[in-house]
Amino acid sequence: MKKSIAIAASSVLLLLVTACNTDNAGGANTTGNNGITPEAELLIKASNYQFDQQQYHLKKDVPVKITFKNDSGYHGVLIPGLRVQLDQKNDSTVIVPTEAGEYEVACSIMCGSGHGSMVSTIIVE
Ligand SMILES: [Cu+2]
């Protein structure tokens, strides 16, 4: 009995993975929500050569949809502490920050002379 449940569960997983791959093949922006329903949204905008805010604020344990947008130039965003990496093609994800603290935000694409100064902070509280 337990075995058949496991098989059923892995089939569902397989279907989900297949569905995601189909999306990618279409070339559309993929929206990874990790199966979580977001209760908040955060938009991070990048331009040459800065993010639109020095600090972004998130609430601990609240699922948030993080969306990245290039206002000018070609950039990406990397938040190692929250395991988030977004760019123009893969521009949003849903995460649940489970630990309060400050998380470093950086540009993930070598975009030019001001690349090193593209830093910001996400504060989870
Ligand atoms: Cu950059």
PDB file of C-alpha atoms and ligand atoms in Angstrom, residues 47-49 51 74-76 106-118, ligand 1:
ATOM      1  CA  SER A  47      19.648  50.137 -14.062  1.00  0.00           C
ATOM      2  CA  ASN A  48      23.179  51.281 -15.006  1.00  0.00           C
ATOM      3  CA  TYR A  49      24.634  50.809 -12.373  1.00  0.00           C
ATOM      4  CA  PHE A  51      19.379  48.731  -7.887  1.00  0.00           C
ATOM      5  CA  TYR A  74      21.483  44.156 -18.870  1.00  0.00           C
ATOM      6  CA  HIS A  75      21.676  42.955 -15.306  1.00  0.00           C
ATOM      7  CA  GLY A  76      20.663  40.145 -13.034  1.00  0.00           C
ATOM      8  CA  ALA A 106      24.456  41.826  -6.017  1.00  0.00           C
ATOM      9  CA  CYS A 107      24.323  41.969  -9.791  1.00  0.00           C
ATOM     10  CA  SER A 108      24.783  38.495 -11.300  1.00  0.00           C
ATOM     11  CA  ILE A 109      25.869  39.588 -14.770  1.00  0.00           C
ATOM     12  CA  MET A 110      29.172  41.252 -15.636  1.00  0.00           C
ATOM     13  CA  CYS A 111      27.460  44.348 -16.969  1.00  0.00           C
ATOM     14  CA  GLY A 112      30.215  46.915 -17.284  1.00  0.00           C
ATOM     15  CA  SER A 113      32.278  49.460 -15.401  1.00  0.00           C
ATOM     16  CA  GLY A 114      29.780  49.961 -12.592  1.00  0.00           C
ATOM     17  CA  HIS A 115      29.121  46.262 -11.977  1.00  0.00           C
ATOM     18  CA  GLY A 116      31.005  46.139  -8.683  1.00  0.00           C
ATOM     19  CA  SER A 117      28.954  48.980  -7.239  1.00  0.00           C
ATOM     20  CA  MET A 118      25.645  47.222  -7.877  1.00  0.00           C
TER      21      MET A 118
HETATM   22 CU    CU B   1      26.504  43.687 -13.205  1.00  0.00          CU
END
